[in-house]
PDB file of C-alpha atoms in Angstrom:
ATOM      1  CA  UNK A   1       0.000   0.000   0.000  1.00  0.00           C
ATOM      2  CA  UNK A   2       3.200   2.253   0.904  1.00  0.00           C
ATOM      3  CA  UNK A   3       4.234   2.187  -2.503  1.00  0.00           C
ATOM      4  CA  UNK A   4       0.955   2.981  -4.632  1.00  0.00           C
ATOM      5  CA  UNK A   5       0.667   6.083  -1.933  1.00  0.00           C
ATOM      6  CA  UNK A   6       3.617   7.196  -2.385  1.00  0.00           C
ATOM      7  CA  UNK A   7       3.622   7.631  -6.482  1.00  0.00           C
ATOM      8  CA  UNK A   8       0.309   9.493  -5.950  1.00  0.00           C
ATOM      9  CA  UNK A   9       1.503  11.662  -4.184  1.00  0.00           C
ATOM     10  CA  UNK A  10       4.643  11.966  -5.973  1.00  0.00           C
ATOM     11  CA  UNK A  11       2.428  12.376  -9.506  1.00  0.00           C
ATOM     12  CA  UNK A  12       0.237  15.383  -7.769  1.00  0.00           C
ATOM     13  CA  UNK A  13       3.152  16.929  -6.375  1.00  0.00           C
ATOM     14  CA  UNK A  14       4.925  16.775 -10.191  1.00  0.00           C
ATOM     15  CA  UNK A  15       0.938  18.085 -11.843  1.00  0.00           C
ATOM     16  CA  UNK A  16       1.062  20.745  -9.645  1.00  0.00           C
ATOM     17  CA  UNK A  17       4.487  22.011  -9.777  1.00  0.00           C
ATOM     18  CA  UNK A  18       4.240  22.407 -13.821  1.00  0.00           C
ATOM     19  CA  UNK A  19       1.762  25.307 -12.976  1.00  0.00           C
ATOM     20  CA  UNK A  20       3.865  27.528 -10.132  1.00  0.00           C
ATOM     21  CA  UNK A  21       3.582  30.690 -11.997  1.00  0.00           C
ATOM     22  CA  UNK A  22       0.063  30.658 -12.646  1.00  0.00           C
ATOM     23  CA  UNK A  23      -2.312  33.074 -10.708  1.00  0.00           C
ATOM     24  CA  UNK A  24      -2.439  31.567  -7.254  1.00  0.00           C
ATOM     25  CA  UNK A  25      -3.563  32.523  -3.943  1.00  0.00           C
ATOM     26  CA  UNK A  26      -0.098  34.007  -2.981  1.00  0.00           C
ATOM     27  CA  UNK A  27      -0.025  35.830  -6.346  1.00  0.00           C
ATOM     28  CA  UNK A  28      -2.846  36.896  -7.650  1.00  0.00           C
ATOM     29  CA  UNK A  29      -1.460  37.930 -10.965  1.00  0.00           C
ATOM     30  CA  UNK A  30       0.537  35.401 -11.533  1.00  0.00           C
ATOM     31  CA  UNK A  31       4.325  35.783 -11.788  1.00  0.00           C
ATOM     32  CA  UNK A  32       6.691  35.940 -14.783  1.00  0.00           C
ATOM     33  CA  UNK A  33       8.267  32.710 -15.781  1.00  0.00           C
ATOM     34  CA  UNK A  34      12.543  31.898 -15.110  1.00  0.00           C
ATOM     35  CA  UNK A  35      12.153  30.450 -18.490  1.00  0.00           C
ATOM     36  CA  UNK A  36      10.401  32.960 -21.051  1.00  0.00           C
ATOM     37  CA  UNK A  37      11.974  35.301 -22.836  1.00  0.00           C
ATOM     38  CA  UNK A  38      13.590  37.989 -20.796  1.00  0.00           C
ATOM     39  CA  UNK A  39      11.281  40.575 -21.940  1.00  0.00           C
ATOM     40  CA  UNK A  40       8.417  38.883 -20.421  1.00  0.00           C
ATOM     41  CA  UNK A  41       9.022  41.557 -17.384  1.00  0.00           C
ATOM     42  CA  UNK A  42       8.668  44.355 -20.009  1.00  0.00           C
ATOM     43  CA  UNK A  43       5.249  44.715 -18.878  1.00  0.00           C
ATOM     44  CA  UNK A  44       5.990  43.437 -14.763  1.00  0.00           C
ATOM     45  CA  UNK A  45       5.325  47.357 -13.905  1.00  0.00           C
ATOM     46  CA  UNK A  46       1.712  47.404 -15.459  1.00  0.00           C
ATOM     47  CA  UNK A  47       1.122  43.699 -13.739  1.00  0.00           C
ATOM     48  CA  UNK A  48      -2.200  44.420 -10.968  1.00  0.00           C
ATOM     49  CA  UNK A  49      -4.697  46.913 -11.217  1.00  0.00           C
ATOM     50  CA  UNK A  50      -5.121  50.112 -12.013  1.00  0.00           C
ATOM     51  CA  UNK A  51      -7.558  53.057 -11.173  1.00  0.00           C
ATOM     52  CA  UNK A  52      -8.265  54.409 -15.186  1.00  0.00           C
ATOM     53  CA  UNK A  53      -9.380  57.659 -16.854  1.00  0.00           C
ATOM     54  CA  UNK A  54     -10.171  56.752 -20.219  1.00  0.00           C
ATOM     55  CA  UNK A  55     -10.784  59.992 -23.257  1.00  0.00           C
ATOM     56  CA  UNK A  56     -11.548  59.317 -26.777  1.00  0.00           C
ATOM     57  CA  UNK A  57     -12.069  61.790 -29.437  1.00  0.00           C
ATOM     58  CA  UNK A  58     -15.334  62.240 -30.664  1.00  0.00           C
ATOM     59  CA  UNK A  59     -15.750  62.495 -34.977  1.00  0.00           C
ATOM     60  CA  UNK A  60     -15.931  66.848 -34.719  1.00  0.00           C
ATOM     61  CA  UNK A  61     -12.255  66.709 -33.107  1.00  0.00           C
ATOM     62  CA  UNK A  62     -13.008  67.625 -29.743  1.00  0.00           C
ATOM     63  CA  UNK A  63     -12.919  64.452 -26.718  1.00  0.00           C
ATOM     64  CA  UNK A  64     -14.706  62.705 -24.723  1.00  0.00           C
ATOM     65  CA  UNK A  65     -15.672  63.213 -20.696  1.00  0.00           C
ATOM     66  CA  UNK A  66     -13.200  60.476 -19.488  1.00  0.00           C
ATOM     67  CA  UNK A  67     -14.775  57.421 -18.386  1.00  0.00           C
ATOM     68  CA  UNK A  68     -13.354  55.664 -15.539  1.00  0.00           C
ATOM     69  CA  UNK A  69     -11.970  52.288 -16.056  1.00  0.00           C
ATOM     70  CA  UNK A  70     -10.673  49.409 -14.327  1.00  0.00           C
ATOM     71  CA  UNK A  71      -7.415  48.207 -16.144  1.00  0.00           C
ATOM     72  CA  UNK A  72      -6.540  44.621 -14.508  1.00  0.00           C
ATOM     73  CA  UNK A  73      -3.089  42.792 -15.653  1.00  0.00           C
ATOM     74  CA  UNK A  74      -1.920  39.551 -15.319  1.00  0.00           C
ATOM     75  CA  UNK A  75       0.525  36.879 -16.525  1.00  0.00           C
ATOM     76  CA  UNK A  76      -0.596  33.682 -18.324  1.00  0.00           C
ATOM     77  CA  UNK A  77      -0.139  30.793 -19.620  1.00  0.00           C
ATOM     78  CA  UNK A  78       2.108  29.552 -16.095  1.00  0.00           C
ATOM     79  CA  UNK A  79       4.000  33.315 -16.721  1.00  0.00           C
ATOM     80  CA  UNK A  80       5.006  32.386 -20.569  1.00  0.00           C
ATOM     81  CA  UNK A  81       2.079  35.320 -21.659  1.00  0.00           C
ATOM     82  CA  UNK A  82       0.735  38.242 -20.132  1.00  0.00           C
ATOM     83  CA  UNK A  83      -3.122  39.434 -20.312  1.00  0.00           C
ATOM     84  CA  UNK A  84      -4.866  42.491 -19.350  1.00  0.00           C
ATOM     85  CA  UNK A  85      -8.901  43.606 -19.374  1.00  0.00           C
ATOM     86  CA  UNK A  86     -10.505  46.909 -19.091  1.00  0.00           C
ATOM     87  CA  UNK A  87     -13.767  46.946 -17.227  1.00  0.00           C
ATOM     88  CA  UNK A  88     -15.378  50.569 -18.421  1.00  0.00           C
ATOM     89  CA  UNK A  89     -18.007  52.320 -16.772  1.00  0.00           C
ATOM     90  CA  UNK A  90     -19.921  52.654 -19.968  1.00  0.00           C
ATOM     91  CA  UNK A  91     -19.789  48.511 -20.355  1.00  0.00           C
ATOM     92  CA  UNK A  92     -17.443  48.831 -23.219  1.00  0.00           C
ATOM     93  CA  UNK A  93     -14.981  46.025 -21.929  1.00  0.00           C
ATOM     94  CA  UNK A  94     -11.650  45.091 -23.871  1.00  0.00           C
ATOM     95  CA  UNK A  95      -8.493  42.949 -23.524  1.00  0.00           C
ATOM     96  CA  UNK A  96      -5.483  41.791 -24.696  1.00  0.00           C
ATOM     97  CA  UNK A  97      -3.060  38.908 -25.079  1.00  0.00           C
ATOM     98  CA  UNK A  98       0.473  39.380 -25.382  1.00  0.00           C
ATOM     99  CA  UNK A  99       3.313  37.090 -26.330  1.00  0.00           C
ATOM    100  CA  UNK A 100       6.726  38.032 -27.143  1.00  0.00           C
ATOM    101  CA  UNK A 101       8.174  35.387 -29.569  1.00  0.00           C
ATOM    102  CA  UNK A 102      11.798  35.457 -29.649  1.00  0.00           C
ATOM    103  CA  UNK A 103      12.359  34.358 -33.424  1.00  0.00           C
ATOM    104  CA  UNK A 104      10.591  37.558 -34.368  1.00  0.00           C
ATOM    105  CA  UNK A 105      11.974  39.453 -31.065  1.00  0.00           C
ATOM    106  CA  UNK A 106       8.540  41.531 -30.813  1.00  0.00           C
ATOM    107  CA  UNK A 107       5.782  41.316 -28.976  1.00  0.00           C
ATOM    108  CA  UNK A 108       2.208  40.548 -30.834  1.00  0.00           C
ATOM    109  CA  UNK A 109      -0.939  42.000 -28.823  1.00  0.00           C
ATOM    110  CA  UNK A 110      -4.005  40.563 -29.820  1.00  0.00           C
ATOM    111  CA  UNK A 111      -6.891  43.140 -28.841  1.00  0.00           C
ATOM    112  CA  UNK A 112     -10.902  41.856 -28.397  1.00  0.00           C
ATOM    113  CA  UNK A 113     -13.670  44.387 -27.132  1.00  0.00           C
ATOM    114  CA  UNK A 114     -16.721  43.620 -25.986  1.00  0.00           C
ATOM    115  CA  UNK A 115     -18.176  46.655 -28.116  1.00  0.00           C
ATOM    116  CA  UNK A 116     -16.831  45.636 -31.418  1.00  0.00           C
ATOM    117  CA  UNK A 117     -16.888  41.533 -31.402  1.00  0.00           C
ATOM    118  CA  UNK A 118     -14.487  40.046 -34.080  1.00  0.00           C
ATOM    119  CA  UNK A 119     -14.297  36.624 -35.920  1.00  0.00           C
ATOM    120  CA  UNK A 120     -10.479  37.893 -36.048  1.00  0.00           C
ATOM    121  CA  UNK A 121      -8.430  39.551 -33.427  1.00  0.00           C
ATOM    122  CA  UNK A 122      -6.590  42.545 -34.688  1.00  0.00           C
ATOM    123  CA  UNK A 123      -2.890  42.452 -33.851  1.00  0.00           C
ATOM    124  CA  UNK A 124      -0.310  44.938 -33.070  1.00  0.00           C
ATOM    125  CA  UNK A 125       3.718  44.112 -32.822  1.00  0.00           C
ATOM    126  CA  UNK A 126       6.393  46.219 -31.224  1.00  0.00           C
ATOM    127  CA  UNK A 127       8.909  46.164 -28.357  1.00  0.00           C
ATOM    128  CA  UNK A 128      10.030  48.160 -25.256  1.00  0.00           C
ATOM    129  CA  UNK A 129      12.530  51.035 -25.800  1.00  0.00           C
ATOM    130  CA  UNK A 130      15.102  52.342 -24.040  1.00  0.00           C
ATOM    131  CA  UNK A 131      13.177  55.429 -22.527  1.00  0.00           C
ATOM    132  CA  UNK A 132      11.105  52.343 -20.916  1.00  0.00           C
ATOM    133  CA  UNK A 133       8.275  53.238 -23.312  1.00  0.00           C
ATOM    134  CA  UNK A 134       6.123  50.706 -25.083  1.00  0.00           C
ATOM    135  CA  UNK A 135       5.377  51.188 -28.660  1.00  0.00           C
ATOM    136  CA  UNK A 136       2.703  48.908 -30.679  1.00  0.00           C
ATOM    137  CA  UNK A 137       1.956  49.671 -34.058  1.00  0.00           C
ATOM    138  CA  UNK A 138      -0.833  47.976 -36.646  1.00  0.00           C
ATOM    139  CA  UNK A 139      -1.008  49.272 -39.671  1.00  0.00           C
ATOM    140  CA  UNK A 140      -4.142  51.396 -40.614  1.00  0.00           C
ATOM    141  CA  UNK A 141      -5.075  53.734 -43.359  1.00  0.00           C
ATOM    142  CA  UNK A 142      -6.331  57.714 -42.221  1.00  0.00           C
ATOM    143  CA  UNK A 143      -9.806  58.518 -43.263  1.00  0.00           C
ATOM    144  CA  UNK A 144      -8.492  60.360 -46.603  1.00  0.00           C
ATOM    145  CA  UNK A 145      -7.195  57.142 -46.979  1.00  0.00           C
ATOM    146  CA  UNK A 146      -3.257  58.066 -46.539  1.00  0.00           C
ATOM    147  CA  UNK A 147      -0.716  55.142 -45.288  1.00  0.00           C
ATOM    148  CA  UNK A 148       0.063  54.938 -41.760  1.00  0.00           C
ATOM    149  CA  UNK A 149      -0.094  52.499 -38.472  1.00  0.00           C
ATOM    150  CA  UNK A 150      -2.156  53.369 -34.983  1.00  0.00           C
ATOM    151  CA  UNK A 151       0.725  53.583 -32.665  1.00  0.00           C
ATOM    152  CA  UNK A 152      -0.225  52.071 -29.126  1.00  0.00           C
ATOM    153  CA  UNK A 153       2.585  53.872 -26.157  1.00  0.00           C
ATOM    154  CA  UNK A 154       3.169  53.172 -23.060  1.00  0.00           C
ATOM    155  CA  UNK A 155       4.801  55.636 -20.932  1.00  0.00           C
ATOM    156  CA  UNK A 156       5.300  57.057 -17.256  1.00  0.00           C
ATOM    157  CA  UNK A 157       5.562  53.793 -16.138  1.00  0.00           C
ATOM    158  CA  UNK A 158       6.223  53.154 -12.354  1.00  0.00           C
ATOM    159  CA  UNK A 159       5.176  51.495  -9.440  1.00  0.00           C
ATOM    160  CA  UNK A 160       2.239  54.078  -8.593  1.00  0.00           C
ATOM    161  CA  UNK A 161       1.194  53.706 -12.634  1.00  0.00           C
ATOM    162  CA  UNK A 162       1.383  54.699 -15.997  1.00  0.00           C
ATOM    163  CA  UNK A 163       0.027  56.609 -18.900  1.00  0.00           C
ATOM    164  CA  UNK A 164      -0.974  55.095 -22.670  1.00  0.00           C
ATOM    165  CA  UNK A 165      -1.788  56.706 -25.920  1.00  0.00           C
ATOM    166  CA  UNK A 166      -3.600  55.649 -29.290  1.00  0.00           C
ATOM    167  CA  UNK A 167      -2.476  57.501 -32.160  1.00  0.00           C
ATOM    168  CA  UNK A 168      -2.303  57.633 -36.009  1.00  0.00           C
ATOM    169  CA  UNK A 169       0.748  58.380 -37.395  1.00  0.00           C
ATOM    170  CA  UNK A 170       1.565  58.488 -41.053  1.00  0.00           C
ATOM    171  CA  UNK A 171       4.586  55.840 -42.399  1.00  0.00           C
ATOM    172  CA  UNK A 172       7.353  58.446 -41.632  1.00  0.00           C
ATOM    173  CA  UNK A 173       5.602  59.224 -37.661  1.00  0.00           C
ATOM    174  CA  UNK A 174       6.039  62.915 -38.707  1.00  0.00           C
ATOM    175  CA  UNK A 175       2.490  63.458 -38.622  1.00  0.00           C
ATOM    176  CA  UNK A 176       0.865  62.417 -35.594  1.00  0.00           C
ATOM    177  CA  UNK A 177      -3.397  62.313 -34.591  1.00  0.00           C
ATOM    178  CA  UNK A 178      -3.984  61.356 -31.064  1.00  0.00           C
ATOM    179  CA  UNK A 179      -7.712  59.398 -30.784  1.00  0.00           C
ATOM    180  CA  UNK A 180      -7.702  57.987 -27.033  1.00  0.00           C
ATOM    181  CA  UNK A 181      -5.525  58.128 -24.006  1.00  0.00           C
ATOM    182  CA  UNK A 182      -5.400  56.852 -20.626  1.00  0.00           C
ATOM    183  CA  UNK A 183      -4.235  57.494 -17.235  1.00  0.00           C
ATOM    184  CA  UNK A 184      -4.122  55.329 -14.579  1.00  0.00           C
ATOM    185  CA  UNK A 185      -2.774  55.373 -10.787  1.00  0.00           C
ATOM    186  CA  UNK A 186      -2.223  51.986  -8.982  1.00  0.00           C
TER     187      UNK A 186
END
């Protein structure tokens, strides 16, 4: 009898140890796995919750009242991923999935909303800089139907929060048309 009790608990010790970086009691946002790619911390400042103002701009130019916003972070997949959602007061609720693949050595955000449901996830790519910023880009046309991306940055970032911004830039990033931003305090 020793012996059969002994490999059980042996094989749920091993099941449970392949998950240690998952979201757990003792972290409830998970924690970055020792063996994804280093950048996997790029976004270890963001990881928790936030306290959001969210602004858009309305179609005549001028914004939005802000709209508060939860903005939740977490890392996935045992710590291999990370994945945030925004809870909005106005119900419009979004998220993301991120995974940096080293081959390409970007990260590829892949962005659902609750408001706009999609059979396919749009997907932006980009990579940390050395100001600590964030920059995303996905490649989008203006309305007069010019060349360009919508630049996704993240910047301020600290401990007590950060700041993001959703532009459109044209090709060269010389002409630049902010549409949303957020600020949010841990």
């Amino acid at each position: 009898m020793k012996p059969i009790t002994t490999l059980l608990l042996l094989m749920s010790c091993c099941a449970f140890a392949q998950y240690n970086y998952d979201v757990s009691e003792a972290f409830p946002f998970g924690q970055a796995h020792p063996n994804a790619p280093e950048q996997i911390k790029d976004f270890d400042a963001l990881i928790g919750e936030c306290q959001c103002k969210s602004t858009s701009r309305k179609p005549d130019g001028t914004w939005n009242d802000a709209i508060d916003m939860i903005w939740r972070w977490k890392y996935i997949m045992n710590g291999m991923g990370v994945q945030d959602e925004t809870l909005k007061a106005d119900g419009g609720h979004s998220g993301s999935i991120r995974q940096f693949i080293a081959d390409s050595s970007k990260w590829y955000v892949h962005y659902y909303s609750s408001k706009t449901p999609s059979t396919t996830l749009s997907t932006w790519t980009g990579n940390k800089r050395e100001n600590g910023n964030i920059v995303l880009y996905r490649e989008q046309k203006a309305p007069n139907g010019m060349d360009g991306f919508f630049r996704l940055t993240f910047y301020d970032i600290s401990k007590l929060g950060y700041k993001w911004i959703g532009e459109w830039v044209d090709k060269t990033e010389k002409i630049v048309y902010p549409t949303w931003k957020i600020e949010c305090k841990k």
